[in-house]
PDB file of C-alpha atoms in Angstrom:
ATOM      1  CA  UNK A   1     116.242  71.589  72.006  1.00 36.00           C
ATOM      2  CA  UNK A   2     119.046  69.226  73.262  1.00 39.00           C
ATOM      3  CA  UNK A   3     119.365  70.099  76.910  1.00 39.00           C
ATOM      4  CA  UNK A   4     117.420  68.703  79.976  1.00 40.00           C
ATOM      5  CA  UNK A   5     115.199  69.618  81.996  1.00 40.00           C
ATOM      6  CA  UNK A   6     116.094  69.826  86.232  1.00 41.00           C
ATOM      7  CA  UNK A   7     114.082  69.150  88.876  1.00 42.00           C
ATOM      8  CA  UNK A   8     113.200  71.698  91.375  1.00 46.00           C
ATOM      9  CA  UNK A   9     115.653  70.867  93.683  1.00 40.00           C
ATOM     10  CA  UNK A  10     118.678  71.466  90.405  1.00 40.00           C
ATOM     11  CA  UNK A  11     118.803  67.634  89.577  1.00 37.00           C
ATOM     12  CA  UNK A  12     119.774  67.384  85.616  1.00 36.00           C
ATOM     13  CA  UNK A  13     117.470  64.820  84.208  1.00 36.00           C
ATOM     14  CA  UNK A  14     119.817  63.671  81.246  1.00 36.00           C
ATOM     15  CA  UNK A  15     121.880  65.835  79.137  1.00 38.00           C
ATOM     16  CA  UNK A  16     123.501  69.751  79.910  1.00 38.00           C
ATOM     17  CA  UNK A  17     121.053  72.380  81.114  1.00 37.00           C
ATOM     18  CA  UNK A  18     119.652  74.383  78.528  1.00 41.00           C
ATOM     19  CA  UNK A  19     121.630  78.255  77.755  1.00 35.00           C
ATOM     20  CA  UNK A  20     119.170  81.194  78.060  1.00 39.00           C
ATOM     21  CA  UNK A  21     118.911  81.373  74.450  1.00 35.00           C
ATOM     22  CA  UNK A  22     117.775  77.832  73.620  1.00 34.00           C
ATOM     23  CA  UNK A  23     115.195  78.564  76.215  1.00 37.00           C
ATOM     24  CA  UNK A  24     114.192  82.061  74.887  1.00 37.00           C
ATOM     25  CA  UNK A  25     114.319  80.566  71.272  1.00 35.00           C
ATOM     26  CA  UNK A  26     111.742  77.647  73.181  1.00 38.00           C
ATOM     27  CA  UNK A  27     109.512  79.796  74.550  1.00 41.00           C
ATOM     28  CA  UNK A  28     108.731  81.616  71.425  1.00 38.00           C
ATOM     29  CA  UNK A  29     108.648  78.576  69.177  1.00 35.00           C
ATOM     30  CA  UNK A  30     106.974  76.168  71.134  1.00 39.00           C
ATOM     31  CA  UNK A  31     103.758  77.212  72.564  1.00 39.00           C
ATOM     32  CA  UNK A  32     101.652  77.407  69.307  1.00 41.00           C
ATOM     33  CA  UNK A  33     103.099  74.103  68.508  1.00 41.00           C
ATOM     34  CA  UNK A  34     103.330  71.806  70.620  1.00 44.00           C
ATOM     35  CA  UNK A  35     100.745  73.711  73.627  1.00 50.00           C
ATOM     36  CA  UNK A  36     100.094  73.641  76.989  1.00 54.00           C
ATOM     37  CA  UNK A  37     102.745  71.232  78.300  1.00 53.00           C
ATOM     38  CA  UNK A  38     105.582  72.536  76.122  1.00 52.00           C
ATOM     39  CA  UNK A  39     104.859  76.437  77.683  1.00 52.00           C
ATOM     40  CA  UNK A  40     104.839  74.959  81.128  1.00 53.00           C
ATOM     41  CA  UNK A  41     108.305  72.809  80.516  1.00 53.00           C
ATOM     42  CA  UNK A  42     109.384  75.587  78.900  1.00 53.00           C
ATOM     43  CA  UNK A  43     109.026  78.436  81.644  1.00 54.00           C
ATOM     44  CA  UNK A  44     110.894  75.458  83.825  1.00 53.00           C
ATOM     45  CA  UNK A  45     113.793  75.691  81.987  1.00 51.00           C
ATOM     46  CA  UNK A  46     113.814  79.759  82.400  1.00 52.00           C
ATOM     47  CA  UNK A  47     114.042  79.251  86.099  1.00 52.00           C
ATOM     48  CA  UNK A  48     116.199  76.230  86.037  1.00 51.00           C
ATOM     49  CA  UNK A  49     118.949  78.087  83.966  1.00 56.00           C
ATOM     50  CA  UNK A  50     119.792  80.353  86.382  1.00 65.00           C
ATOM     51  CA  UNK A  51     120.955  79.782  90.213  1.00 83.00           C
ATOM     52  CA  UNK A  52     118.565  79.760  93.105  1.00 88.00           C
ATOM     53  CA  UNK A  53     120.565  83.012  94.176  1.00 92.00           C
ATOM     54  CA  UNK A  54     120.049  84.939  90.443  1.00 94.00           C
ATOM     55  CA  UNK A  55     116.262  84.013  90.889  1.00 96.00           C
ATOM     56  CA  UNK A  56     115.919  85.311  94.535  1.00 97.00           C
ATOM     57  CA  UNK A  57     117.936  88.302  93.816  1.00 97.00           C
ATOM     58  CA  UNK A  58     115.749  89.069  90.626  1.00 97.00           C
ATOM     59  CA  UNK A  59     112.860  88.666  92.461  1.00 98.00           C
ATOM     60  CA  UNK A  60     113.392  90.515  95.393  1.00 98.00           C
ATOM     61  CA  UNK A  61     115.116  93.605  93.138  1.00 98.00           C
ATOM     62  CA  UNK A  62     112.144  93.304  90.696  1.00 98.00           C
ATOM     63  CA  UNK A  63     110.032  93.820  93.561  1.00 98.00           C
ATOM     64  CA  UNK A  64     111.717  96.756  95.253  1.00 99.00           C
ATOM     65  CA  UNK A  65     112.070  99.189  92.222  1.00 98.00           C
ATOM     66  CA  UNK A  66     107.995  97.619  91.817  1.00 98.00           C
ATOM     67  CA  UNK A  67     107.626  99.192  94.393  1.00 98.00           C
ATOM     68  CA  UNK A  68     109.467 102.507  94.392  1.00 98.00           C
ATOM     69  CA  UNK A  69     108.148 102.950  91.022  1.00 98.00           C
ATOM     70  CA  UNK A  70     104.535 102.747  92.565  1.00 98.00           C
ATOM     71  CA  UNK A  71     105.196 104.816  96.141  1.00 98.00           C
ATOM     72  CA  UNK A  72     107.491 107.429  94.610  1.00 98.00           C
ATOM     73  CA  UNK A  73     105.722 107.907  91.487  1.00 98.00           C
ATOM     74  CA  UNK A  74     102.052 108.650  93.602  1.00 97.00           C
ATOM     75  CA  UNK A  75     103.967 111.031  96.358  1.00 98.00           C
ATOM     76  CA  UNK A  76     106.154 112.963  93.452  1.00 98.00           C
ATOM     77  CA  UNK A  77     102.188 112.988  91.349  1.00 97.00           C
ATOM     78  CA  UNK A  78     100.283 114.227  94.799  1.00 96.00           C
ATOM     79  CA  UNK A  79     103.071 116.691  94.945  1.00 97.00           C
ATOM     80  CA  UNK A  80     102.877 118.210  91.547  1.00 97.00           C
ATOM     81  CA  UNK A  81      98.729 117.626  90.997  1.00 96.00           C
ATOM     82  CA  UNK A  82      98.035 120.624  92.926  1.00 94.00           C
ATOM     83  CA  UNK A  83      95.399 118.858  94.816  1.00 94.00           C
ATOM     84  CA  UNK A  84      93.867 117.562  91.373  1.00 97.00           C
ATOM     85  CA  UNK A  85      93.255 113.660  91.998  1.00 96.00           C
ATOM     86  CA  UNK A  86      92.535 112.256  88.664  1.00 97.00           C
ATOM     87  CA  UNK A  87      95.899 113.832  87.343  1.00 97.00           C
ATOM     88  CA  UNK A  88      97.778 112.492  90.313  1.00 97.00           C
ATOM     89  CA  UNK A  89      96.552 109.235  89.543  1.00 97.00           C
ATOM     90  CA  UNK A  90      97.280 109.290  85.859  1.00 97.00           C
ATOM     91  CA  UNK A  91     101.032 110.561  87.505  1.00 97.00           C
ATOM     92  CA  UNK A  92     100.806 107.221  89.463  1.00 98.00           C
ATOM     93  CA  UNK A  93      99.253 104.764  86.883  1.00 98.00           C
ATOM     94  CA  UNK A  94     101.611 105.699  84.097  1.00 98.00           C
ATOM     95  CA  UNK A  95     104.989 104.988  86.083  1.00 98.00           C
ATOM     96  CA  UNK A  96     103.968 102.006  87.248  1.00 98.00           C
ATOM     97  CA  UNK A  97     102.780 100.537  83.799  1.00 98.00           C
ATOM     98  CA  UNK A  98     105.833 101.204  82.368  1.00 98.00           C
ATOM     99  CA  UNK A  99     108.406  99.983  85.032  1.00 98.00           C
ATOM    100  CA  UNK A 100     106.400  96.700  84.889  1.00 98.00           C
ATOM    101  CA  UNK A 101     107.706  96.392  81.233  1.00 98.00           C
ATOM    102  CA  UNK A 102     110.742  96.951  81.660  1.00 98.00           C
ATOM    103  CA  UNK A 103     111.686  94.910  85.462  1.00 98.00           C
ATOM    104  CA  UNK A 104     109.502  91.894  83.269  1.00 98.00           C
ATOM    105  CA  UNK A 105     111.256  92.548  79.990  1.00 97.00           C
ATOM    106  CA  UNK A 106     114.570  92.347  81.980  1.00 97.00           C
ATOM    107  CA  UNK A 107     114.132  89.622  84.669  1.00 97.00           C
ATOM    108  CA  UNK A 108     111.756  87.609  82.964  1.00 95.00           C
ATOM    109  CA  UNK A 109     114.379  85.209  81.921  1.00 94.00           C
ATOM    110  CA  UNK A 110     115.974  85.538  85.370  1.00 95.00           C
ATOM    111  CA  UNK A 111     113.295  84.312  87.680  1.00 94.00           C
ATOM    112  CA  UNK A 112     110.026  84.475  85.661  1.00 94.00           C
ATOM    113  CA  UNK A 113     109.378  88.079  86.911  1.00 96.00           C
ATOM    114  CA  UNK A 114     106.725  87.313  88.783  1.00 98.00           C
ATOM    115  CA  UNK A 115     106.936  90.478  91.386  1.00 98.00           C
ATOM    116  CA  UNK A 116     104.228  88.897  93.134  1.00 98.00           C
ATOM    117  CA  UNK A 117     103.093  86.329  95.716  1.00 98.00           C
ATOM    118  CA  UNK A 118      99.410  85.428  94.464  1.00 98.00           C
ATOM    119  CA  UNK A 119     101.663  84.670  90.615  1.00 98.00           C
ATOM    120  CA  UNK A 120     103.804  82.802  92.422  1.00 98.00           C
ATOM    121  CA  UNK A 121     100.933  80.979  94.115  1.00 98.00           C
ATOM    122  CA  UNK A 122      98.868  80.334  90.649  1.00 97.00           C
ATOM    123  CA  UNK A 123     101.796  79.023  89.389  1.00 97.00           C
ATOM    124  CA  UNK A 124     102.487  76.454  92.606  1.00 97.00           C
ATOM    125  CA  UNK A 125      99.228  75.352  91.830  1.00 97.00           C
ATOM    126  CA  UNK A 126      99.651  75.136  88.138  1.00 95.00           C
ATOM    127  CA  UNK A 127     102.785  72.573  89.173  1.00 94.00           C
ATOM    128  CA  UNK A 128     105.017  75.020  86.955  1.00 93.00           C
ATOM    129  CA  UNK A 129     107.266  75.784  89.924  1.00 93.00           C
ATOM    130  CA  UNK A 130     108.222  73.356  93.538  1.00 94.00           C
ATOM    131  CA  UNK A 131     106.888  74.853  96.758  1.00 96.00           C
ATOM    132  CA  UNK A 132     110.296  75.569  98.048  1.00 95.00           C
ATOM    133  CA  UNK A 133     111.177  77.688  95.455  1.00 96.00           C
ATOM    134  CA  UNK A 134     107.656  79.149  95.875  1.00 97.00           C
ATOM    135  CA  UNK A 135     108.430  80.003  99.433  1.00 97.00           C
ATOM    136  CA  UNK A 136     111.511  81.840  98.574  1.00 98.00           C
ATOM    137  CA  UNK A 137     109.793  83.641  96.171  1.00 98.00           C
ATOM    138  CA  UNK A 138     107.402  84.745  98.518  1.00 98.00           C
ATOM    139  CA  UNK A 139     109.608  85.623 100.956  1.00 98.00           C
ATOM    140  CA  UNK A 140     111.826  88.023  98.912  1.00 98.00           C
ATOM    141  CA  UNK A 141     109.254  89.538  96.652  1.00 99.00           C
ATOM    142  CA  UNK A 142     107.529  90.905 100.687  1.00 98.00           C
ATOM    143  CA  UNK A 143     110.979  92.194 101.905  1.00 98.00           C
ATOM    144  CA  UNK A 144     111.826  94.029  98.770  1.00 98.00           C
ATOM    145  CA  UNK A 145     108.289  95.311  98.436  1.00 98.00           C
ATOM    146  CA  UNK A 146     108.937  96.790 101.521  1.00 98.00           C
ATOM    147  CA  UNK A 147     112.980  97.553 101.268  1.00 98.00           C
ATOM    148  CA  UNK A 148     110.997  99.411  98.073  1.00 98.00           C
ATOM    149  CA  UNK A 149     108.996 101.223 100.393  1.00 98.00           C
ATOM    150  CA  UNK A 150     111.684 102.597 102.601  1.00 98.00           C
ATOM    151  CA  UNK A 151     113.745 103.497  99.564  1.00 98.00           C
ATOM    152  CA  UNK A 152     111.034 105.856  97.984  1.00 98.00           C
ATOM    153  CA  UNK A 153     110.723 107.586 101.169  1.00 98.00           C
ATOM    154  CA  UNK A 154     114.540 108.052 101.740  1.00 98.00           C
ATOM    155  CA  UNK A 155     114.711 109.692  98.677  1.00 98.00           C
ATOM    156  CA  UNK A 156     111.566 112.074  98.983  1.00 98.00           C
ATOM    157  CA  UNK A 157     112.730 112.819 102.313  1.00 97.00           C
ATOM    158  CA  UNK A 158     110.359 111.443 104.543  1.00 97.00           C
ATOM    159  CA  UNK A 159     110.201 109.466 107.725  1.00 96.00           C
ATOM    160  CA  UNK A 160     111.667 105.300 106.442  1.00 96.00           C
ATOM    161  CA  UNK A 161     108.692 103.504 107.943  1.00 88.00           C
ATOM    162  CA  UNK A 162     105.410 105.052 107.976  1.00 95.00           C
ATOM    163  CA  UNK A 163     101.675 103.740 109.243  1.00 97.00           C
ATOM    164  CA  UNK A 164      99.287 104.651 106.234  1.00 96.00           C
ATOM    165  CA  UNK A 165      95.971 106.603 107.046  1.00 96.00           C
ATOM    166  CA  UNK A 166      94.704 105.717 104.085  1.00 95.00           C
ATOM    167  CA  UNK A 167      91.312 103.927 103.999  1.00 96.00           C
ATOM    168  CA  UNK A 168      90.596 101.538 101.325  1.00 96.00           C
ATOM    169  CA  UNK A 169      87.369  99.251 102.815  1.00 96.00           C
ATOM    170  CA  UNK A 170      84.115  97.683 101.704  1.00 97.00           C
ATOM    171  CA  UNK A 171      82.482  94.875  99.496  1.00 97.00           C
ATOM    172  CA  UNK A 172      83.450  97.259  96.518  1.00 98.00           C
ATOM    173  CA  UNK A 173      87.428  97.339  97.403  1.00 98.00           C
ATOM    174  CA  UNK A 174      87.622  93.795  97.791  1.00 98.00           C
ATOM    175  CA  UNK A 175      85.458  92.513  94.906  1.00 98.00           C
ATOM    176  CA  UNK A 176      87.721  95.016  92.863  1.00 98.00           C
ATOM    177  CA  UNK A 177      90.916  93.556  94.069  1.00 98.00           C
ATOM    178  CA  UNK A 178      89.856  89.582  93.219  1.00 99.00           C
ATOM    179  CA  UNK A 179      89.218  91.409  89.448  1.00 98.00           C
ATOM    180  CA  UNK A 180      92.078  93.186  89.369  1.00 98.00           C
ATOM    181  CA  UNK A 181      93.805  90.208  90.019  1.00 99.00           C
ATOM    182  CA  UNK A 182      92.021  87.808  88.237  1.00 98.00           C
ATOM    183  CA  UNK A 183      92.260  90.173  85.353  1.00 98.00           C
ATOM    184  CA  UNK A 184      96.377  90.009  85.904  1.00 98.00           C
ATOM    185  CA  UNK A 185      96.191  86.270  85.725  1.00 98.00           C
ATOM    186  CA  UNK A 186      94.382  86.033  82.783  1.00 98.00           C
ATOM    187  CA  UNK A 187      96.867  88.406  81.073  1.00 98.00           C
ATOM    188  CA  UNK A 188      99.690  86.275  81.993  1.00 97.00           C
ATOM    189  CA  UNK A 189      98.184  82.920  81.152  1.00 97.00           C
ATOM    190  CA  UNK A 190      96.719  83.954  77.765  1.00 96.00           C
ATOM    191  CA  UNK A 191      99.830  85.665  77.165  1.00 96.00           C
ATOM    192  CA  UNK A 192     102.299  82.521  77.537  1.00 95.00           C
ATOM    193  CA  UNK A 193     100.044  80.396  76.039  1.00 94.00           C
ATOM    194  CA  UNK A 194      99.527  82.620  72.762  1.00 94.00           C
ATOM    195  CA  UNK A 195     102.275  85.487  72.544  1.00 95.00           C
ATOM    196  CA  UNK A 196     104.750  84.734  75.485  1.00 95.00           C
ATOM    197  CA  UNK A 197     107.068  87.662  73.626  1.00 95.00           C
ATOM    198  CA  UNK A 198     104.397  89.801  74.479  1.00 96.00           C
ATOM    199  CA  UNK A 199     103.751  89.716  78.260  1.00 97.00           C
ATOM    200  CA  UNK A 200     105.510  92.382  79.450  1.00 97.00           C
ATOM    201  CA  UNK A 201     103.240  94.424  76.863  1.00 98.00           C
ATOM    202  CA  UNK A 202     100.278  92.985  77.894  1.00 98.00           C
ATOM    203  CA  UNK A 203     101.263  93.107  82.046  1.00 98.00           C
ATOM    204  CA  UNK A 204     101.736  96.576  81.435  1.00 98.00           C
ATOM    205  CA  UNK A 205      98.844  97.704  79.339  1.00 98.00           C
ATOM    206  CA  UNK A 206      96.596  96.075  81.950  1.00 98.00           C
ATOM    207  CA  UNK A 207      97.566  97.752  84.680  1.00 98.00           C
ATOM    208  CA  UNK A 208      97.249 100.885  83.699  1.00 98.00           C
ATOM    209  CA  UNK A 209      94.111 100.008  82.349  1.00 98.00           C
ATOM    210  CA  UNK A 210      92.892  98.289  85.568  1.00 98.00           C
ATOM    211  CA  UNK A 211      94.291 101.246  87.930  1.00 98.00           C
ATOM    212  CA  UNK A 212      91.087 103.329  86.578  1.00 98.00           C
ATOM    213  CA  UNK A 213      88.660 100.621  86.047  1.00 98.00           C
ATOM    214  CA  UNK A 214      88.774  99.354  89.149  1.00 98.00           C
ATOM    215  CA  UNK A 215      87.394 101.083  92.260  1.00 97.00           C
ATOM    216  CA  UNK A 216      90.599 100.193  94.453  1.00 97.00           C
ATOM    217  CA  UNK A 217      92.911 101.373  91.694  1.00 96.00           C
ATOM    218  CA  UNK A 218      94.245  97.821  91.222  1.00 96.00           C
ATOM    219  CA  UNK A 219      96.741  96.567  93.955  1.00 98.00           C
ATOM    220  CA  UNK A 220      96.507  92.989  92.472  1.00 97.00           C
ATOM    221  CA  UNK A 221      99.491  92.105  94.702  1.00 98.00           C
ATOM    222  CA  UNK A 222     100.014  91.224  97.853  1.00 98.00           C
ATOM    223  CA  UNK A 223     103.049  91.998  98.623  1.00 98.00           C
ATOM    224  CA  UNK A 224     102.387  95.446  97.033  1.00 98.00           C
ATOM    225  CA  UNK A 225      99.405  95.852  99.277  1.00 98.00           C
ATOM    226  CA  UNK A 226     101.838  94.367 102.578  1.00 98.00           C
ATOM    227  CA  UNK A 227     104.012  97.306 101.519  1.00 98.00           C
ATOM    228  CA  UNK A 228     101.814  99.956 100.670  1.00 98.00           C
ATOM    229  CA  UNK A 229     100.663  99.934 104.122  1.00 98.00           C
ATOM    230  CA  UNK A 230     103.778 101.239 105.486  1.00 98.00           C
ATOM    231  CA  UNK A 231     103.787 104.542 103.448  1.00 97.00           C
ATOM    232  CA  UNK A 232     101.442 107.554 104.628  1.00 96.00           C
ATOM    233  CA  UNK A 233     101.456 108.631 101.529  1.00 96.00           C
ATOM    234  CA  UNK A 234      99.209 108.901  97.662  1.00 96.00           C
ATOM    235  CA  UNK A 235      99.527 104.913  97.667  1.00 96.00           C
ATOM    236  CA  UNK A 236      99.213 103.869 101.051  1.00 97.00           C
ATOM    237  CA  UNK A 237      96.422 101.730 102.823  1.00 98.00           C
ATOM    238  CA  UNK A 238      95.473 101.662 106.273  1.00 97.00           C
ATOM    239  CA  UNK A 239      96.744  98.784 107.885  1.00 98.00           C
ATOM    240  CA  UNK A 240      93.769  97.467 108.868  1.00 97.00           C
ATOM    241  CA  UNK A 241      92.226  97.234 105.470  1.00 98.00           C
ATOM    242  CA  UNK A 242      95.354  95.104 104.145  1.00 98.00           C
ATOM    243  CA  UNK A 243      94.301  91.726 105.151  1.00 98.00           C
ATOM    244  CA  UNK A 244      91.009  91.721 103.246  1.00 98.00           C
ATOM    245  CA  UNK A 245      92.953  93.017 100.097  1.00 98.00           C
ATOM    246  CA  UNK A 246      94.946  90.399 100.727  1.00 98.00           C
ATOM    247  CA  UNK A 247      92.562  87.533 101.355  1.00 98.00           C
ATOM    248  CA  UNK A 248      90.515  88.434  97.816  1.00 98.00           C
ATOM    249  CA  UNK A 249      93.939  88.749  95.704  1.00 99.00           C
ATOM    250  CA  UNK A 250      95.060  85.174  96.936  1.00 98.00           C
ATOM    251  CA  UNK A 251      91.622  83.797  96.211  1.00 98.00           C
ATOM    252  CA  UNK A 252      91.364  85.079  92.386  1.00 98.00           C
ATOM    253  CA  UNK A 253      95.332  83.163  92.263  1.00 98.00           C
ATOM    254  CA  UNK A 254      93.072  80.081  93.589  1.00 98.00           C
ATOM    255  CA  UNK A 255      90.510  80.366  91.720  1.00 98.00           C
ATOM    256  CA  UNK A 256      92.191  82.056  88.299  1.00 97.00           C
ATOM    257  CA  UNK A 257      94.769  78.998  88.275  1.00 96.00           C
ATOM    258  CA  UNK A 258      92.035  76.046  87.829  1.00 94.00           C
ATOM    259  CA  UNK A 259      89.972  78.155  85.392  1.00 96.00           C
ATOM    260  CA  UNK A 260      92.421  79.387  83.187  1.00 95.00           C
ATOM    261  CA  UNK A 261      93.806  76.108  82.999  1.00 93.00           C
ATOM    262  CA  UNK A 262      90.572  74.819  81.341  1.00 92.00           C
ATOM    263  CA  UNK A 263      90.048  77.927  79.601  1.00 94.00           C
ATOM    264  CA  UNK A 264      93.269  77.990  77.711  1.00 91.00           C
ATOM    265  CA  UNK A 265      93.662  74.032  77.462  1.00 86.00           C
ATOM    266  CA  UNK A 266      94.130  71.445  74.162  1.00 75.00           C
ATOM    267  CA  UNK A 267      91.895  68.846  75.444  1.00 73.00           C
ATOM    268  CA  UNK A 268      88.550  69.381  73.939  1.00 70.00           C
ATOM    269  CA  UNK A 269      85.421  69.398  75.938  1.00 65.00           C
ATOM    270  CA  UNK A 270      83.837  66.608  77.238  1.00 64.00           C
ATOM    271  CA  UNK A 271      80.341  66.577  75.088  1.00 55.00           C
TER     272      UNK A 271
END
């Protein structure tokens, strides 16, 4: 590649910055090759070749048809089930699998797709993105998880903004949710650093895997989970059982971003 790399504030460091197809043909090439530092430089250059403005509007559109996907899919699946909960869950899980191939198969080079706040924070801490940037990110992936929210009931026909009744509490929910989202970091990490064309695959696969494996049906998100409790409905939680969903899916981003760093690194192991 013959282009430069910016800084996170859109400083050029030397040279024109790089199309999305020199980065795409990068990311691909690269990882394999030349490891960890050329993945992380290279996921740089996805977010540096498009405006601040593409990246916040990817991320905050990713998020809201996230969340549609999720909120309309479970009330349309309650609907239908008949009262049956394991086949409005499999009416929930499915949707929401698929739209996250798709929104990360679409936006990836955009923004990164991340969708998420607790990605966005494993990759702060990773160095792989500037904490303004982060902050935006944030920002815009919670007010279209929630513009998402408000959209799925407008077009079921219910009330816009809703309190959820739904309880999701105990030691079991919240050890679930650091999994779950430990689980989704892993996926991402292993996938850049071995099959990077493969992560919206892999991002989708596990989550409808983790939505039954996991006793809180895999929020892994909290934005998602911010959202969710505004919506009375399949997919809701209470509002006072947010924070602690919350609380364990940031931790796992802590915690995920220092091991999987060593996990998936070149250096050898100190004997």
């Amino acid at each position: 590649m013959h282009c430069r790399l910016a800084d996170d504030a859109g400083g050029v460091h030397g040279g024109d910055i790089c199309t999305a197809a020199q980065i795409t043909a990068a990311a691909v090439v690269r990882p394999v090759a030349h490891g960890n530092a050329a993945v992380a430089q290279d996921r740089r250059l996805i977010l540096i070749a498009s405006s601040t403005s593409r990246q916040l509007v990817a991320e905050f559109f990713g998020t809201l048809l996230l969340l549609a996907t999720v909120i309309g899919s479970g009330i349309m699946a309650e609907r239908l089930a008949d009262g049956n909960l394991a086949i409005a869950l499999l009416g929930n899980t499915i949707p929401t699998g698929a739209i996250l191939y798709v929104l990360i198969t679409i936006f990836g080079p955009v923004s990164g797709a991340h969708f998420n706040p607790a990605v966005t924070l494993a990759f702060l801490l990773r160095r792989e993105i500037g904490f303004p940037r982060a902050a935006r990110f944030m920002f815009v992936q919670t007010v279209g998880a929630i513009c998402g929210a408000m959209l799925a009931h407008v077009m079921f026909e219910m009330p816009v903004l809703q309190l959820s009744q739904n309880i999701r509490s105990g030691p079991a929910q919240w050890i679930s949710e650091f999994t779950a989202t430990f689980g989704l970091l892993t996926v991402i990490f292993g996938g850049l650093r071995w099959r990077p064309e493969a992560v919206p695959t892999l991002v989708g696969l596990y989550i409808t895997a983790a939505y039954w494996f996991t006793a809180s049906t895999s929020f892994a998100n909290p934005a998602v989970t911010f959202a969710r409790a505004f919506t009375d409905s399949f997919s809701g939680i209470l509002p006072a059982d947010a924070p602690p969903f919350i609380l364990a899916q940031l931790a796992a981003a802590v915690v995920a971003s220092f091991a999987l760093r060593w996990l998936f690194s070149d250096e050898p192991d100190q004997e």
